[in-house]
């Protein structure tokens, strides 16, 4: 069981000083929650500061273009979330006169905002009891209630969401949401949780039964798929060719022309230099890229963009290909 009151008192004394907690502007909360998806707090902080400096209001964000936005957040990964963010900002501009909506239903309709993000905005920015259940919350609740089910299965996660909702219903929402996440991040860590310092250890079943390191249970993931690519650095005087990705993965980012290992190469070329093989690991797959510097012996493809070599830094590049430039 969790005593929400004890948890909230602990949070007020122990919370980290984070730039997105300085005020409860729903726009800032939204930006930070989108950035924190799949990304560590320490990595997010400098990006958040840079982002808010460039786009201090949702109106300023709605007026930017995708290339400029991507150059601000390049390196953070999972670029689709920012494509959606731009779309959502444009909706807030056109439908809500630049005022971030304040009901759960309206917020859920914005591009890229799921149950978790809407719950975080509603509770942290508007102090309304909508639960936000992330990995930290799953860990704290699975341990305190000794829930042994596989958390890779959606219906099992639902149990945790229900408990989290009951807890926030009895709490101060804006404090509770941050408190339980902070407890998961600082104390109830995945490995070696600091139970002695935990404000709720007296009622934590995992602590009492000494099985903290067994919970939560996640079944093994399947092996990642590897895709082999042939990547071309095509130089032409002082220029290089890039392609803007249209695929779901890394859509909108730029890359050097690349083709899957067994794909037919639709142009003639001469190899100038073998640059070796590079690897990039995504959460669900691996790219293995054989890179060559080449000279074209036929016309370039129309989907390529010819850019001045010196200006490559102005193009938001997929991190997998940024490694090649470096
Ligand atoms: S007592 Fe330990 S396992 Fe239980 S919630 Fe606290 S840190 Fe997590």
Coordinates of C-alpha atoms and ligand atoms in Angstrom, one line a residue:
X1 CA 0.0 0.0 0.0
X2 CA 1.1 3.5 -0.6
X3 CA 0.5 6.4 1.9
X4 CA 0.2 9.2 -0.6
X5 CA 0.6 11.8 2.1
X6 CA 4.0 10.5 3.2
X7 CA 5.0 10.3 -0.5
X8 CA 4.0 13.9 -1.1
X9 CA 5.9 15.1 2.0
X10 CA 9.0 13.2 0.9
X11 CA 8.8 14.7 -2.6
X12 CA 8.6 18.3 -1.3
X13 CA 11.8 17.7 0.6
X14 CA 13.7 15.7 -1.9
X15 CA 12.7 16.7 -5.4
X16 CA 15.4 17.6 -8.0
X17 CA 15.7 21.1 -9.3
X18 CA 14.6 20.6 -12.9
X19 CA 14.0 23.4 -15.4
X20 CA 10.6 22.1 -16.5
X21 CA 9.4 22.1 -12.9
X22 CA 10.0 25.8 -12.4
X23 CA 6.5 26.7 -13.4
X24 CA 3.3 24.8 -14.3
X25 CA 2.8 26.2 -17.8
X26 CA 1.1 23.3 -19.7
X27 CA 3.2 24.1 -22.7
X28 CA 6.4 23.5 -20.8
X29 CA 5.0 20.4 -19.1
X30 CA 4.0 19.0 -22.5
X31 CA 7.4 19.8 -24.1
X32 CA 9.3 18.1 -21.2
X33 CA 7.0 15.0 -21.2
X34 CA 7.5 14.5 -24.9
X35 CA 11.2 14.9 -24.6
X36 CA 11.4 12.5 -21.6
X37 CA 9.8 9.7 -23.6
X38 CA 12.5 7.1 -24.0
X39 CA 15.1 9.6 -22.9
X40 CA 17.0 10.2 -19.6
X41 CA 16.4 13.4 -17.6
X42 CA 20.1 14.4 -17.8
X43 CA 20.0 14.2 -21.6
X44 CA 16.7 16.2 -21.8
X45 CA 17.7 19.2 -19.7
X46 CA 20.0 21.0 -22.2
X47 CA 17.6 20.2 -25.0
X48 CA 14.7 21.5 -23.0
X49 CA 16.5 24.8 -22.2
X50 CA 17.6 25.3 -25.9
X51 CA 14.0 24.5 -27.1
X52 CA 12.3 26.9 -24.8
X53 CA 14.8 29.6 -25.6
X54 CA 14.0 29.1 -29.3
X55 CA 10.3 28.6 -28.9
X56 CA 9.2 30.3 -25.7
X57 CA 5.5 30.0 -26.5
X58 CA 3.3 27.5 -28.3
X59 CA 2.6 30.2 -30.9
X60 CA 6.3 30.5 -31.8
X61 CA 6.5 26.7 -32.1
X62 CA 3.5 26.6 -34.4
X63 CA 5.2 29.0 -36.7
X64 CA 8.4 27.1 -37.2
X65 CA 9.1 24.5 -40.0
X66 CA 10.1 20.9 -39.6
X67 CA 13.8 21.4 -40.7
X68 CA 14.4 24.2 -38.2
X69 CA 12.7 22.2 -35.4
X70 CA 14.7 19.1 -36.2
X71 CA 17.9 21.1 -36.1
X72 CA 17.0 22.2 -32.5
X73 CA 16.3 18.6 -31.3
X74 CA 18.7 16.6 -33.5
X75 CA 20.5 14.0 -31.4
X76 CA 17.5 13.3 -29.1
X77 CA 16.2 10.5 -31.3
X78 CA 12.6 9.3 -31.9
X79 CA 11.9 12.2 -34.2
X80 CA 8.3 11.2 -34.9
X81 CA 7.4 12.7 -31.6
X82 CA 8.6 16.1 -32.7
X83 CA 6.8 15.9 -36.0
X84 CA 3.6 15.2 -34.0
X85 CA 4.5 18.0 -31.6
X86 CA 4.6 20.5 -34.5
X87 CA 1.3 19.3 -35.8
X88 CA -0.2 19.6 -32.3
X89 CA 1.2 23.1 -31.9
X90 CA -0.4 24.1 -35.2
X91 CA -3.8 22.7 -34.0
X92 CA -3.5 24.7 -30.7
X93 CA -2.7 27.8 -32.7
X94 CA -5.6 27.4 -35.2
X95 CA -8.3 25.8 -32.9
X96 CA -7.5 27.2 -29.4
X97 CA -6.0 30.6 -30.2
X98 CA -2.6 29.6 -28.8
X99 CA -4.1 28.6 -25.4
X100 CA -3.1 25.0 -24.5
X101 CA -6.4 23.1 -24.0
X102 CA -7.4 22.3 -20.5
X103 CA -9.7 19.2 -20.7
X104 CA -8.4 15.6 -21.0
X105 CA -10.6 15.0 -24.1
X106 CA -9.2 18.0 -26.0
X107 CA -5.6 17.2 -25.0
X108 CA -5.9 13.6 -26.1
X109 CA -7.0 14.7 -29.5
X110 CA -3.7 16.5 -30.2
X111 CA -1.2 14.6 -32.3
X112 CA 1.2 12.5 -30.4
X113 CA -0.5 12.8 -27.0
X114 CA -1.4 9.5 -25.5
X115 CA -2.9 8.5 -22.2
X116 CA 0.3 9.0 -20.3
X117 CA 1.2 12.5 -21.6
X118 CA -2.4 13.7 -21.2
X119 CA -2.4 12.4 -17.6
X120 CA 0.9 14.2 -16.9
X121 CA -0.3 17.5 -18.3
X122 CA -3.7 17.3 -16.6
X123 CA -2.3 16.5 -13.2
X124 CA 0.9 18.5 -13.1
X125 CA -0.3 21.6 -15.0
X126 CA -3.9 21.7 -14.1
X127 CA -3.9 19.8 -10.8
X128 CA -6.7 17.4 -12.0
X129 CA -6.8 13.7 -10.9
X130 CA -5.7 12.0 -14.2
X131 CA -3.1 9.3 -13.6
X132 CA 0.1 9.1 -15.7
X133 CA 1.7 5.7 -15.5
X134 CA 5.3 5.5 -16.8
X135 CA 8.0 2.9 -16.2
X136 CA 8.9 4.4 -12.8
X137 CA 5.3 4.2 -11.6
X138 CA 5.0 0.6 -12.8
X139 CA 8.1 -0.3 -10.8
X140 CA 7.0 1.4 -7.6
X141 CA 3.4 0.0 -7.7
X142 CA 4.4 -3.5 -8.8
X143 CA 6.9 -3.6 -5.8
X144 CA 4.7 -2.1 -3.2
X145 CA 1.7 -4.3 -4.1
X146 CA 3.8 -7.4 -5.0
X147 CA 2.3 -7.7 -8.5
X148 CA 4.2 -10.4 -10.2
X149 CA 2.5 -10.4 -13.7
X150 CA 4.4 -9.8 -16.9
X151 CA 4.5 -6.0 -17.5
X152 CA 5.1 -6.5 -21.2
X153 CA 1.4 -7.5 -21.4
X154 CA -1.0 -4.6 -21.7
X155 CA -3.8 -6.1 -19.6
X156 CA -1.3 -6.5 -16.7
X157 CA -0.2 -2.8 -17.0
X158 CA -3.9 -1.9 -16.8
X159 CA -4.0 -3.2 -13.2
X160 CA -1.2 -0.8 -12.3
X161 CA -2.9 2.0 -14.1
X162 CA -6.1 1.4 -12.0
X163 CA -4.1 1.4 -8.8
X164 CA -2.4 4.6 -9.9
X165 CA -5.7 6.2 -10.6
X166 CA -7.1 5.2 -7.2
X167 CA -4.0 6.7 -5.6
X168 CA -4.2 10.1 -7.4
X169 CA -7.9 10.3 -6.6
X170 CA -6.9 10.5 -2.9
X171 CA -4.0 12.9 -3.5
X172 CA -3.0 16.4 -4.6
X173 CA -2.6 15.5 -8.3
X174 CA 0.1 17.9 -9.2
X175 CA 2.4 16.7 -6.4
X176 CA 1.5 13.1 -6.5
X177 CA 2.3 12.5 -10.2
X178 CA 5.7 14.1 -9.8
X179 CA 6.3 12.4 -6.4
X180 CA 5.7 8.8 -7.5
X181 CA 7.8 9.3 -10.7
X182 CA 10.6 11.0 -8.6
X183 CA 10.5 8.1 -6.1
X184 CA 10.9 5.6 -9.0
X185 CA 13.8 7.6 -10.5
X186 CA 15.8 8.4 -7.3
X187 CA 14.9 5.7 -4.7
X188 CA 13.0 2.8 -6.1
X189 CA 15.6 2.3 -8.8
X190 CA 15.5 -0.6 -11.2
X191 CA 18.6 -2.2 -9.5
X192 CA 19.5 -1.8 -5.9
X193 CA 16.6 0.4 -4.7
X194 CA 17.4 2.5 -1.7
X195 CA 14.7 1.0 0.4
X196 CA 16.0 2.3 3.7
X197 CA 15.5 5.9 2.5
X198 CA 12.1 5.1 1.0
X199 CA 9.2 7.0 2.7
X200 CA 6.8 4.0 2.1
X201 CA 9.0 1.1 3.0
X202 CA 6.9 0.3 6.0
X203 CA 4.0 -0.9 3.8
X204 CA 6.0 -2.1 0.7
X205 CA 5.4 -5.8 0.2
X206 CA 8.5 -6.3 -1.9
X207 CA 10.6 -4.7 0.8
X208 CA 9.0 -6.8 3.5
X209 CA 9.4 -10.0 1.5
X210 CA 12.9 -9.0 0.3
X211 CA 12.0 -9.4 -3.4
X212 CA 12.6 -5.9 -4.7
X213 CA 15.0 -7.1 -7.4
X214 CA 12.5 -9.6 -8.8
X215 CA 9.8 -6.9 -9.5
X216 CA 8.5 -5.7 -11.8
X217 CA 8.7 -8.8 -14.1
X218 CA 9.2 -8.3 -17.8
X219 CA 9.4 -11.3 -20.1
X220 CA 12.4 -11.5 -22.4
X221 CA 12.3 -9.4 -25.6
X222 CA 12.9 -11.0 -29.0
X223 CA 16.3 -10.5 -30.6
X224 CA 16.6 -7.3 -32.6
X225 CA 16.5 -7.5 -36.3
X226 CA 19.7 -6.4 -38.2
X227 CA 19.3 -4.6 -41.5
X228 CA 22.4 -4.2 -43.7
X229 CA 22.7 -1.1 -45.8
X230 CA 25.1 0.2 -48.4
X231 CA 25.6 4.0 -47.7
X232 CA 27.1 6.3 -50.3
X233 CA 29.0 9.5 -49.7
X234 CA 28.7 11.0 -53.1
X235 CA 31.0 14.0 -53.6
X236 CA 30.7 16.3 -56.5
X237 CA 33.2 19.2 -56.4
X238 CA 32.4 20.9 -53.1
X239 CA 29.0 19.3 -52.8
X240 CA 27.4 16.2 -51.3
X241 CA 24.1 14.5 -51.8
X242 CA 21.5 13.9 -49.1
X243 CA 18.0 12.5 -49.0
X244 CA 15.2 13.6 -46.7
X245 CA 13.6 10.5 -45.1
X246 CA 10.0 9.8 -45.7
X247 CA 9.8 6.5 -43.8
X248 CA 8.1 6.3 -40.4
X249 CA 11.4 5.7 -38.7
X250 CA 13.4 9.0 -38.6
X251 CA 10.9 10.6 -41.0
X252 CA 11.9 14.2 -41.9
X253 CA 15.6 13.7 -41.0
X254 CA 18.3 13.8 -43.6
X255 CA 20.7 10.9 -44.5
X256 CA 23.3 10.0 -47.1
X257 CA 21.8 7.9 -49.9
X258 CA 21.5 4.3 -48.6
X259 CA 20.1 1.1 -50.0
X260 CA 19.4 -2.3 -48.4
X261 CA 22.2 -4.9 -49.0
X262 CA 20.2 -6.8 -51.6
X263 CA 18.5 -3.8 -53.3
X264 CA 19.5 -2.9 -56.9
X265 CA 21.5 0.3 -57.0
X266 CA 19.8 2.6 -59.5
X267 CA 22.9 4.5 -60.7
X268 CA 26.4 3.8 -61.9
X269 CA 29.4 4.8 -59.7
X270 CA 33.1 4.3 -59.1
X271 CA 34.3 3.6 -55.5
X272 CA 36.9 6.2 -54.4
X273 CA 37.3 5.0 -50.8
X274 CA 36.0 2.3 -48.5
X275 CA 35.1 4.0 -45.3
X276 CA 34.4 0.8 -43.3
X277 CA 31.3 -0.4 -41.5
X278 CA 29.2 1.4 -38.9
X279 CA 26.6 0.1 -36.6
X280 CA 23.6 1.9 -35.1
X281 CA 21.4 0.3 -32.5
X282 CA 17.8 1.4 -32.2
X283 CA 15.4 0.1 -29.6
X284 CA 13.9 -2.5 -31.9
X285 CA 16.5 -3.0 -34.7
X286 CA 20.1 -2.6 -35.7
X287 CA 21.5 -0.9 -38.9
X288 CA 24.8 -2.2 -40.2
X289 CA 26.1 0.3 -42.7
X290 CA 28.9 -0.3 -45.2
X291 CA 30.0 3.1 -46.2
X292 CA 31.8 4.1 -49.4
X293 CA 32.9 7.4 -50.9
X294 CA 32.0 7.3 -54.5
X295 CA 31.9 9.3 -57.7
X296 CA 28.7 9.2 -59.8
X297 CA 29.0 7.9 -63.4
X298 CA 25.3 8.5 -64.2
X299 CA 22.7 11.1 -63.3
X300 CA 21.8 11.7 -59.6
X301 CA 18.4 10.6 -58.4
X302 CA 15.7 13.3 -58.3
X303 CA 14.9 12.6 -54.7
X304 CA 18.4 13.6 -53.6
X305 CA 19.3 17.1 -52.6
X306 CA 22.7 18.5 -53.6
X307 CA 24.2 20.6 -50.8
X308 CA 27.4 22.5 -50.2
X309 CA 29.6 20.3 -48.0
X310 CA 30.3 23.2 -45.6
X311 CA 26.5 23.5 -44.9
X312 CA 25.9 19.9 -43.8
X313 CA 25.6 21.0 -40.2
X314 CA 22.5 23.0 -41.1
X315 CA 20.7 19.8 -42.0
X316 CA 19.1 17.7 -39.2
X317 CA 20.9 14.4 -39.8
X318 CA 19.8 11.0 -38.5
X319 CA 22.2 10.1 -35.7
X320 CA 23.1 6.8 -37.4
X321 CA 24.5 8.9 -40.3
X322 CA 25.9 11.6 -38.1
X323 CA 28.4 9.0 -36.8
X324 CA 29.7 8.7 -40.4
X325 CA 30.4 12.5 -40.7
X326 CA 32.2 12.5 -37.3
Ligands
LIG1 S1 10.7 0.1 -0.2 FE1 12.1 -0.3 -1.8 S2 11.0 -1.5 -3.2 FE2 9.5 -0.6 -1.9 S3 8.8 1.2 -3.0 FE3 10.4 1.8 -1.6 S4 12.3 1.7 -2.7 FE4 10.8 0.6 -3.9

